[in-house]
Short mmCIF file of C-alpha atoms in Angstrom, two decimals:
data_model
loop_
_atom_site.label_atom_id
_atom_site.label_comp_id
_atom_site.label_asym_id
_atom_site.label_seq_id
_atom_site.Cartn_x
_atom_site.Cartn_y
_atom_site.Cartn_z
CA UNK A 192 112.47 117.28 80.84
CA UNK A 193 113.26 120.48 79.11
CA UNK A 194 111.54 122.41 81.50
CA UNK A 195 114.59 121.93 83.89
CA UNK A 196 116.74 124.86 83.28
CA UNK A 197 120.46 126.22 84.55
CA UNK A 198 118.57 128.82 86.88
CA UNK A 199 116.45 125.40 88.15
CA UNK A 200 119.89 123.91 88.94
CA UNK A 201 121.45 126.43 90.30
CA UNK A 202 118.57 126.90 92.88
CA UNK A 203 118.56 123.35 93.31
CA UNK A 204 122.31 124.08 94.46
CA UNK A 205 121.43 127.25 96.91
CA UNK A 206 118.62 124.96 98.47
CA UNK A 207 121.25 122.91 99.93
CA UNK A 208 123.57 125.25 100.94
CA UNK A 209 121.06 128.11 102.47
CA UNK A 210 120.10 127.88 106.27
CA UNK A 211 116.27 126.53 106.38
CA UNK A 212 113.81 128.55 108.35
CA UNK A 213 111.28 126.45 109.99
CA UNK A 214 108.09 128.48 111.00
CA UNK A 215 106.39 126.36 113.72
CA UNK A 216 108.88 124.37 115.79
CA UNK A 217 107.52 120.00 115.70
CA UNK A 218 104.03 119.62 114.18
CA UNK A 219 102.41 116.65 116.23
CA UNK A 220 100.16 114.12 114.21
CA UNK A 221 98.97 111.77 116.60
CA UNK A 222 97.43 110.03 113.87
CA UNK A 223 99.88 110.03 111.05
CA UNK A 224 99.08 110.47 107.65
CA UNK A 225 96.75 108.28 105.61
CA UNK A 226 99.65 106.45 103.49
CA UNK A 227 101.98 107.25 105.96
CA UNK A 228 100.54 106.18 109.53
CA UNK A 229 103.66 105.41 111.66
CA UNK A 230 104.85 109.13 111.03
CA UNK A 231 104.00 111.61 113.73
CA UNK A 232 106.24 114.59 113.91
CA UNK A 233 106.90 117.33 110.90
CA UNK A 234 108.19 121.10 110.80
CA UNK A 235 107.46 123.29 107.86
CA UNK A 236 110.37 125.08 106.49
CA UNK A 237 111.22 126.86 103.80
CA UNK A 238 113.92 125.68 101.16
CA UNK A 239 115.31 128.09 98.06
CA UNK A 240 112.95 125.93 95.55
CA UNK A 241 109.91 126.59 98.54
CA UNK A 242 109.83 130.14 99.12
CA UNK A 243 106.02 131.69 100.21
CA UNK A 244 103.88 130.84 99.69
CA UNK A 245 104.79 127.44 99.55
CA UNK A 246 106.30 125.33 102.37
CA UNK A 247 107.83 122.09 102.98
CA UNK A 248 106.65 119.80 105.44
CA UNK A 249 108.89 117.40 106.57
CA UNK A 250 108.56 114.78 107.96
CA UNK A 251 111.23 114.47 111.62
CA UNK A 252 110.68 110.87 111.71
CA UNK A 253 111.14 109.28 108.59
CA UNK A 254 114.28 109.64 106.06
CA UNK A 255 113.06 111.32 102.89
CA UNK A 256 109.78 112.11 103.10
CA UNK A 257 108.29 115.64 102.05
CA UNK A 258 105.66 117.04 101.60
CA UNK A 259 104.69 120.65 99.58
CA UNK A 260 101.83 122.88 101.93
CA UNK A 261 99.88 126.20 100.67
CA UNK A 262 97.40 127.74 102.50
CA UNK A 263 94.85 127.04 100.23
CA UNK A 264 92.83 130.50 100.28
CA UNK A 265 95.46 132.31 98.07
CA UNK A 266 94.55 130.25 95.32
CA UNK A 267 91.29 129.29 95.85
CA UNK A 268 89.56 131.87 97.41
CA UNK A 269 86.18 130.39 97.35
CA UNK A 270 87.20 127.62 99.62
CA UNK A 271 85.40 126.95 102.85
CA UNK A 272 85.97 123.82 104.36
CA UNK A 273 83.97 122.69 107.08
CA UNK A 274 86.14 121.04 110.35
CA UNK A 275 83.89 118.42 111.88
CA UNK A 276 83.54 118.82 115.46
CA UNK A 277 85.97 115.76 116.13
CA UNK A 278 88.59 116.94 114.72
CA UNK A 279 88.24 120.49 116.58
CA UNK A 280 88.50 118.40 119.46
CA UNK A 281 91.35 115.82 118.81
CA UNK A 282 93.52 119.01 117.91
CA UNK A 283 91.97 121.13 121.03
CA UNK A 284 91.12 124.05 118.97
CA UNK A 285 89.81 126.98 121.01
CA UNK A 286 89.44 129.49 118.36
CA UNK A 287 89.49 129.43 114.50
CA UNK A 288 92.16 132.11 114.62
CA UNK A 289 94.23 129.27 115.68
CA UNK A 290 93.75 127.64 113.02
CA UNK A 291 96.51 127.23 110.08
CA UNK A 292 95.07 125.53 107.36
CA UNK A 293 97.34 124.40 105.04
CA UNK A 294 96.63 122.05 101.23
CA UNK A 295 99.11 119.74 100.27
CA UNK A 296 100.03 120.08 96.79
CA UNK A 297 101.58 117.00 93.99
CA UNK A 298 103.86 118.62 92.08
CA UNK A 299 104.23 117.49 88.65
CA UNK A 300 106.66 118.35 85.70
CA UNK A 301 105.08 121.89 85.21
CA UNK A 302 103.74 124.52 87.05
CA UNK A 303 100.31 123.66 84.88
CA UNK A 304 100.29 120.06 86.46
CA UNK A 305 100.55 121.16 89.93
CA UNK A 306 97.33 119.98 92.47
CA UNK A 307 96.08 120.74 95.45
CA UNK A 308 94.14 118.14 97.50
CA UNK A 309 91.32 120.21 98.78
CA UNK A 310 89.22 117.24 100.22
CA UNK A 311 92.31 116.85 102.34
CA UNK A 312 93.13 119.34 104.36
CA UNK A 313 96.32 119.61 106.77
CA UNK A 314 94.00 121.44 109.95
CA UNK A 315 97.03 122.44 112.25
CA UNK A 316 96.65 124.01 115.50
CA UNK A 317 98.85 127.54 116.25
CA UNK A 318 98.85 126.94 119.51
CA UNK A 319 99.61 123.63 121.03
CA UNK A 320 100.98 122.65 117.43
CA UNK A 321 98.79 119.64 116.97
CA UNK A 322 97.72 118.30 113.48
CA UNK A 323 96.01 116.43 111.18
CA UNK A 324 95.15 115.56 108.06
CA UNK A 325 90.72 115.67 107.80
CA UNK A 326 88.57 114.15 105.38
CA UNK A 327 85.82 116.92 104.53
CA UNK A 328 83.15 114.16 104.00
CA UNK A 329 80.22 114.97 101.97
CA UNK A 330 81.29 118.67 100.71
CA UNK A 331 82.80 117.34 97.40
CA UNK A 332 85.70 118.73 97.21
CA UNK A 333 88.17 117.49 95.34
CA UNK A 334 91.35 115.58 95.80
CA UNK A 335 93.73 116.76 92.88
CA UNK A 336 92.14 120.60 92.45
CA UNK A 337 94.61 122.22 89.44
CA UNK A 338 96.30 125.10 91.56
CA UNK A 339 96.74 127.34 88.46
CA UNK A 340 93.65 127.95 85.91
CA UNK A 341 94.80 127.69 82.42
CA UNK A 342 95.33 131.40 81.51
CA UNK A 343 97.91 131.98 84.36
CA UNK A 344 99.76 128.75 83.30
CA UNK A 345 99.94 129.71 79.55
CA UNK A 346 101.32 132.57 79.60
CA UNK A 347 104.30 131.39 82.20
CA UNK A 348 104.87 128.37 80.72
CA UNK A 349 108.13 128.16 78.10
CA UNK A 350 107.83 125.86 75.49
CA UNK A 351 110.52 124.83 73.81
CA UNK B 1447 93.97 89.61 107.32
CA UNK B 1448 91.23 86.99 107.83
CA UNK B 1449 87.94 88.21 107.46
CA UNK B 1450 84.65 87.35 110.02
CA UNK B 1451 81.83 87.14 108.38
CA UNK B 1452 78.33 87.84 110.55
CA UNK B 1453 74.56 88.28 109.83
CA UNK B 1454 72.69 90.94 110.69
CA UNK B 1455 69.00 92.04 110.42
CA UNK B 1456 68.37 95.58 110.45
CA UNK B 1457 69.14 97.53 113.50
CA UNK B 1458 71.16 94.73 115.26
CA UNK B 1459 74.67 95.84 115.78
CA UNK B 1460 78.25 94.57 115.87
CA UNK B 1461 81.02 95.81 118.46
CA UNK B 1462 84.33 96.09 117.67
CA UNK B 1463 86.90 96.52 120.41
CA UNK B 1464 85.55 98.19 123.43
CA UNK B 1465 83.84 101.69 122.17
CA UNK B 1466 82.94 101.02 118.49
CA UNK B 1467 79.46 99.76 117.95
CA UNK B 1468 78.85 99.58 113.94
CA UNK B 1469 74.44 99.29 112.97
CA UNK B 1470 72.58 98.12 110.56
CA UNK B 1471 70.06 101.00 109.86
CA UNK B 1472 67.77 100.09 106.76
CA UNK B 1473 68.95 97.53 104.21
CA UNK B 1474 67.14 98.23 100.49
CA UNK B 1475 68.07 96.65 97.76
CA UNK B 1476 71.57 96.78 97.20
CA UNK B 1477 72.08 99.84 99.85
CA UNK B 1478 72.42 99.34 103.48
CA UNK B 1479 72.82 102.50 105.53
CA UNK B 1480 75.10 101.53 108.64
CA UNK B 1481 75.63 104.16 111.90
CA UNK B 1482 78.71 104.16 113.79
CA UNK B 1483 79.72 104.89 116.86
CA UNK B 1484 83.26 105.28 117.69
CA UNK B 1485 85.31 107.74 119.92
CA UNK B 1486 86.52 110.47 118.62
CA UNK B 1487 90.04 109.06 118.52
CA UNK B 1488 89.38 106.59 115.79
CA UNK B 1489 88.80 108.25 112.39
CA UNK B 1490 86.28 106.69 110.21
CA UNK B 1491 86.02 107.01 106.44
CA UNK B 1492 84.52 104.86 103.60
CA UNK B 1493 87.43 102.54 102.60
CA UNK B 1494 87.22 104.06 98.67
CA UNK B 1495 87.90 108.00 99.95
CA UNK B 1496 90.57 106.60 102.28
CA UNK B 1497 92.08 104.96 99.34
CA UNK B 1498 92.40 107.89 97.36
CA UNK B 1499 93.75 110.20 99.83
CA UNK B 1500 96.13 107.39 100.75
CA UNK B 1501 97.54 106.80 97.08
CA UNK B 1502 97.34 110.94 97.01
CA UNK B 1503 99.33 111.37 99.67
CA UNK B 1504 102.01 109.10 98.75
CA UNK B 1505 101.84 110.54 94.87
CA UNK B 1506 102.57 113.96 96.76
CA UNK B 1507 105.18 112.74 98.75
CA UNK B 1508 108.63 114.00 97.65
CA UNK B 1509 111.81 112.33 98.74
CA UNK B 1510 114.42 115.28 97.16
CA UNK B 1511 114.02 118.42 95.79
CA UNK B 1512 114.01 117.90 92.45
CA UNK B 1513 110.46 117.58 91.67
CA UNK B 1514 110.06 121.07 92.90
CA UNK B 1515 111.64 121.98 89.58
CA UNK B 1516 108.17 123.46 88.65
CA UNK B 1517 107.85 125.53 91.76
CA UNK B 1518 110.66 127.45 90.32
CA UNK B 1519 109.19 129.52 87.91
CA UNK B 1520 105.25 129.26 89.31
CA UNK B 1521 103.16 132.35 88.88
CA UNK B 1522 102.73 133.79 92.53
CA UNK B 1523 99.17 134.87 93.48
CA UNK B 1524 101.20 138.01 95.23
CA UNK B 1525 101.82 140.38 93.29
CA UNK B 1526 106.41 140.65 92.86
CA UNK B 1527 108.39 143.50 91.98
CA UNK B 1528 108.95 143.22 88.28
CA UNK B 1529 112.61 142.56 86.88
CA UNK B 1530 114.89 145.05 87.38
CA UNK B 1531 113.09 147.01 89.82
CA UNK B 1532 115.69 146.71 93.02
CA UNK B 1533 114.02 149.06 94.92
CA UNK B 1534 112.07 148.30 97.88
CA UNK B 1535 109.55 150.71 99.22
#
């Protein structure tokens, strides 16, 4: 990939040696993740390659597994989701200022390929840190919504 | 796993452990509209959208950092101090 530049490898470098800042202590899924149901606990941090607004949430009990969060109003600011009551619940949510609602994002090879899954959502509790990852049934939302339109992306992008 | 196979007529039900009851509501043609009731400890989804965020999930999963090469250089929706402007207000 051409894309990769020095200044890519370089911050690849500073990731590793920079002290991570994690923002909310041990995020609980009781449930897992859907692909991923044995794993329970995660913390978001940021890395040098993950600075705001993204985060990266990683998983505590599994080797190697990562995950890329947004809160997805920055970039879609349309979006509304819906919690069902369950969930609200499960999670004991008290108010929806306790709410951090995160998307997780697939990165791909350019910032143009980047997705959010916006059917999806990562509904995490401020307060007694539990989460979980909610289907939004029946608001059709989609799964792999491009995080940049194509004018932003154009005019960033380098071609070689 | 090994799959039971039952009939049902229309508003009969089936129970699966203690606390999920799954029922036939109307059957027409080749739809059938089925309630459940579960506790709100067991998540239920219809297998194909649990598929896709499964497989979505594990396409987004990252096991180093350098995927996040394209995060590098990603236009920020907040607005950054342009290059060479050091100062901070």
């Amino acid at each position: 990939m051409t894309e990769v530049t020095e200044a890519v490898d370089n911050a690849e470098h500073n990731a590793q040696t920079s002290t991570e800042e994690t923002e909310i202590p041990t995020l609980e899924f009781e449930n897992g993740l859907p692909g991923f149901p044995d794993v329970q606990k995660f913390a978001l941090i940021h890395t040098e390659l993950a600075q705001e607004p993204f985060s990266i949430m990683r998983c505590l009990d599994a080797d190697d597994l990562e995950f890329v969060v947004t809160p997805p109003a920055l970039f879609f600011p349309e979006y509304e989701p819906v919690i069902d009551d369950s969930t609200v619940s499960r999670l004991g949510i008290e108010s929806a200022d306790d709410v951090l609602l995160l998307s997780i994002l697939t990165i791909g090879d350019s910032a143009a390929e980047i997705t959010a899954n916006l059917m999806a959502p990562v509904v995490i509790n401020t307060k007694n840190r539990k989460a979980a990852q909610t289907i939004l049934n029946d608001q059709e939302l989609p799964i792999d919504a491009p995080l940049f339109t194509e004018s932003v992306t154009s005019s960033s992008q380098t071609q070689g | 796993m090994p799959m039971l196979v039952l009939t049902r007529n229309a508003n009969q039900s089936i129970m699966i452990g203690h606390d999920v009851v799954v029922t036939v509501l109307e059957v027409r043609g080749d739809q059938v509209r089925i309630g459940i009731k579960a506790p709100r400890s067991v998540d239920v989804h219809r297998e194909e959208v649990y598929a896709a965020l499964q497989r979505a999930n594990r396409e987004a999963a990252i096991s180093n950092e350098q995927k996040l090469a394209a995060l590098a250089n990603v236009p920020r929706p907040i607005s950054k101090p342009k290059l060479g402007d050091t100062k901070k207000p």
